[in-house]
Every structure is written in structure tokens, then in C-alpha cells.
Amino acid sequence: MNYRTLGKTGFNISDISLGTWQLGGKWGAPFDIKDATATLEEAYEQGVNFFDTADGYQDGNSEKAVGAFVKAHPDVHFTTKIGRKEMPLSTEHFNPEHLTRYVDESLKNMGLEALDLVLLHCPPMSIYYTPETFFAMDKLKKEGKIKNYGVSVERVEEAIKAMDYDVSAVEIIFNMFRLRPSKLFFDLAKKNNVGILARVPLASGLLTGKFTADTQFGKDDHRTTNRHGELFDKGETFSGVDYLTGVKAAQELKQRLGTDNLAATALRYILMFDAVTAAIPGASTPDQIERNTVASDLPALKPEQMQIVQDVYDQYIKNPVDYLW
């Protein structure tokens, strides 16, 4: 495992870390604390020292499990996200009163005295033009309830605007099927010492190369229920790529790159960009961890391999994905 510094936080974190949206069970499945704990332990054994959670993941159970793990392993770091656990989603959830309550609730749920890094969880664009929201985060930081803050975003423009404030890190979708962040945002983040966490790094599993036109997902899995943005931004599901198009593009990548482990290659691709601090693939069971962590030690992609990714993106993905996010 290799490590990189997460922007202004100063945290030295594993370049393959762990996202915990589906911790303790597949998307839409009941939460299993034994599986969750075993998954966190296996990640730690593989060198992972950073965990991404949110107050709404698994009805708070993901956040609680990460909190317990952090207390038992004080050498690890984490981020939690706030602002989306209450329905219906509203801009009010990002006002100072709500943010203060959410932070207090996360502190209690995780059993901690301070939160390493708190990200606003995909706020609407208008929030980036509401400085009171970010001033409230500054206040929470001065009070010692949070050590750092940042944003998790849907679009590049939101990430760029967020850097008008004292953000330490930005979480953004970046993968072989979502290349636009690397054009301008990455350079700006480096100049502003803002860490980048690459979320949805495997495009909801498309970039494992294992899906086919006939693959079925659980009835409550967002890959069934949110393909067209029925529940939240459709870019969260398969990175906004049409499913059958994504299957075809993934198979072409697998063939042209000559790999039997497209997932690891896709994660290593992300790490080719030095602006990225870490990719945060998820895992619902311990046996999925090593599939991801092996990417940290793979050799760098060759220029011709990087070009293959660009070519496949231009052919299958760019229109319309590049213009929407």
C-alpha cells in the first residue's frame, strides 16, 4: 500500500481507501454488523487507514461501525458526510442550524469527541453561493467539533466554487467513465492544497468488467431503482452511463488493456493522477477488499494504455457524460 497527503488535513492516507455506503451488506440489503466489522478489519490488515462514511448510510449503522473501529484503531482517519439523511432533500438541510445538529448527531453516533473530516453531502449548487453555510462549518471547526471540512459534489463546477471557502478536501466522481474532473479541477485543487477523494471509482461495478446485458441487481439496489435519477442524481449510478453502453465499453477496455482484473486496473488508472489523494471503492464483504487494494502496488499504466482509456471514453462515454457533470 502507498500513501498520499490529503490536502490541508495533513493526514497521510492509503491511496486505496474504503467507501462504506454498502458496508455490512449489499445495497438495499439488511445491515450485518459482523460483516461490517470483518470488512473494516480486513481493509486495515491490507494497509487501508482511511474510511469514508455518511450519516445516512445504512440508517446510521455504517457511521456507527466506523466510529467504533476508529476508537479501537486511533491511527486511522475518516470522513463522514452530512446533509442528506432526512427526506425530502432540501436546501434547509445545509443551513447553520441543521449542520450543527447533524455534526452533534454524528459525534454521538460515532462515539467520538471530534470528527476528522466532515463533507457537505452533495449540496445543490445554490448552497455554494450561500456563504453562511461554510461560515457555519468554520465555526464548528473553531469549536473543535470538527477538524476539517469539505464537500462531496456531483459536478466539476461545484468543486471549483467550493474552493472559495476553507475546504480541505473534495470528494468527486472520477473514473475511466468520468474524465472531465482531470481537465481543470485537478490543477486548481493542487494549487489550493485541496485533497481529492475519487468516489464511485468503479462506476457502480461496471468497471469490474463482470457485468453483462443480463446481470440482475436487487430490487432495492440503486442500480435497479436509480438508473434514470428516480431517487437522486443519476450520475451516482453507473457514473451516469447508460447501462448497456457501459457494459460494452468495459468489455472493450478489458480486451484492449489485456487485463483479467479490470477493477484493479481501473483503480490504478485513477492513481496515475497525482492530484488524487485516494480512490474509495466500496466493499460489502471482507473477500472484496484485496481485489481493490492490490491496485496500489500495480505498475504504472503505459502511455499507450492511458490513450486506450481516452479513446474508449471518447467513443462511448463522452457524449453525454462529459457535458452533464
Short mmCIF file of N, CA, C and O in Angstrom, two decimals, residues 4 13 16 25 31 37 63 89 98 102 114 164 173 196 207 219 229 271 314:
data_model
loop_
_atom_site.label_atom_id
_atom_site.label_comp_id
_atom_site.label_asym_id
_atom_site.label_seq_id
_atom_site.Cartn_x
_atom_site.Cartn_y
_atom_site.Cartn_z
N ARG A 4 -0.69 8.95 0.49
CA ARG A 4 -0.61 10.31 -0.02
C ARG A 4 -1.23 11.26 1.01
O ARG A 4 -2.08 10.85 1.81
N ILE A 13 -2.83 9.23 4.05
CA ILE A 13 -3.83 8.17 3.93
C ILE A 13 -3.52 7.21 2.78
O ILE A 13 -2.81 7.56 1.82
N ILE A 16 -5.55 3.68 -1.81
CA ILE A 16 -6.80 2.93 -1.95
C ILE A 16 -7.41 2.87 -0.55
O ILE A 16 -6.88 2.22 0.36
N GLY A 25 -23.39 -5.18 4.05
CA GLY A 25 -24.47 -5.71 3.23
C GLY A 25 -24.53 -5.01 1.90
O GLY A 25 -24.18 -3.85 1.78
N PHE A 31 -28.39 -4.58 7.23
CA PHE A 31 -27.05 -4.35 7.75
C PHE A 31 -26.63 -5.50 8.66
O PHE A 31 -27.40 -5.95 9.51
N THR A 37 -17.76 -5.24 10.55
CA THR A 37 -16.53 -5.22 11.34
C THR A 37 -15.43 -6.02 10.68
O THR A 37 -14.27 -5.59 10.62
N GLU A 63 -21.90 4.57 9.82
CA GLU A 63 -21.18 5.58 10.59
C GLU A 63 -20.84 5.07 11.99
O GLU A 63 -19.73 5.27 12.49
N LEU A 89 -35.15 15.87 0.44
CA LEU A 89 -33.94 16.68 0.42
C LEU A 89 -34.30 18.15 0.24
O LEU A 89 -35.22 18.49 -0.51
N HIS A 98 -29.19 23.25 10.95
CA HIS A 98 -29.18 21.84 10.58
C HIS A 98 -27.77 21.25 10.64
O HIS A 98 -27.56 20.14 11.15
N TYR A 102 -26.58 18.10 12.77
CA TYR A 102 -26.04 16.90 12.13
C TYR A 102 -24.68 16.53 12.69
O TYR A 102 -24.37 15.35 12.91
N ALA A 114 -14.42 14.47 18.38
CA ALA A 114 -14.22 15.35 17.23
C ALA A 114 -14.24 14.50 15.96
O ALA A 114 -13.88 13.32 15.99
N ASP A 164 -13.61 28.46 -2.99
CA ASP A 164 -13.67 29.83 -2.50
C ASP A 164 -13.65 29.84 -0.97
O ASP A 164 -13.39 30.89 -0.36
N ILE A 173 -16.79 12.28 -8.28
CA ILE A 173 -16.79 11.07 -9.11
C ILE A 173 -15.71 11.22 -10.17
O ILE A 173 -15.71 12.16 -10.96
N ILE A 196 -8.18 15.31 -2.93
CA ILE A 196 -9.24 14.78 -3.79
C ILE A 196 -9.47 13.32 -3.46
O ILE A 196 -8.55 12.50 -3.49
N LEU A 207 -17.00 -1.09 -14.04
CA LEU A 207 -15.58 -1.18 -14.36
C LEU A 207 -14.90 -2.40 -13.73
O LEU A 207 -13.67 -2.49 -13.74
N LYS A 219 -33.84 -5.71 -5.88
CA LYS A 219 -34.96 -4.81 -6.16
C LYS A 219 -34.79 -3.45 -5.49
O LYS A 219 -35.33 -2.44 -5.97
N GLY A 229 -32.23 8.45 -12.47
CA GLY A 229 -32.31 9.54 -11.49
C GLY A 229 -33.63 9.58 -10.75
O GLY A 229 -34.03 10.66 -10.29
N LEU A 271 -5.06 6.47 -9.88
CA LEU A 271 -3.86 6.86 -9.15
C LEU A 271 -2.76 7.41 -10.05
O LEU A 271 -1.75 7.93 -9.54
N ASP A 314 -13.92 8.62 -25.37
CA ASP A 314 -14.38 9.50 -26.45
C ASP A 314 -15.41 8.80 -27.33
O ASP A 314 -16.37 9.43 -27.81
#
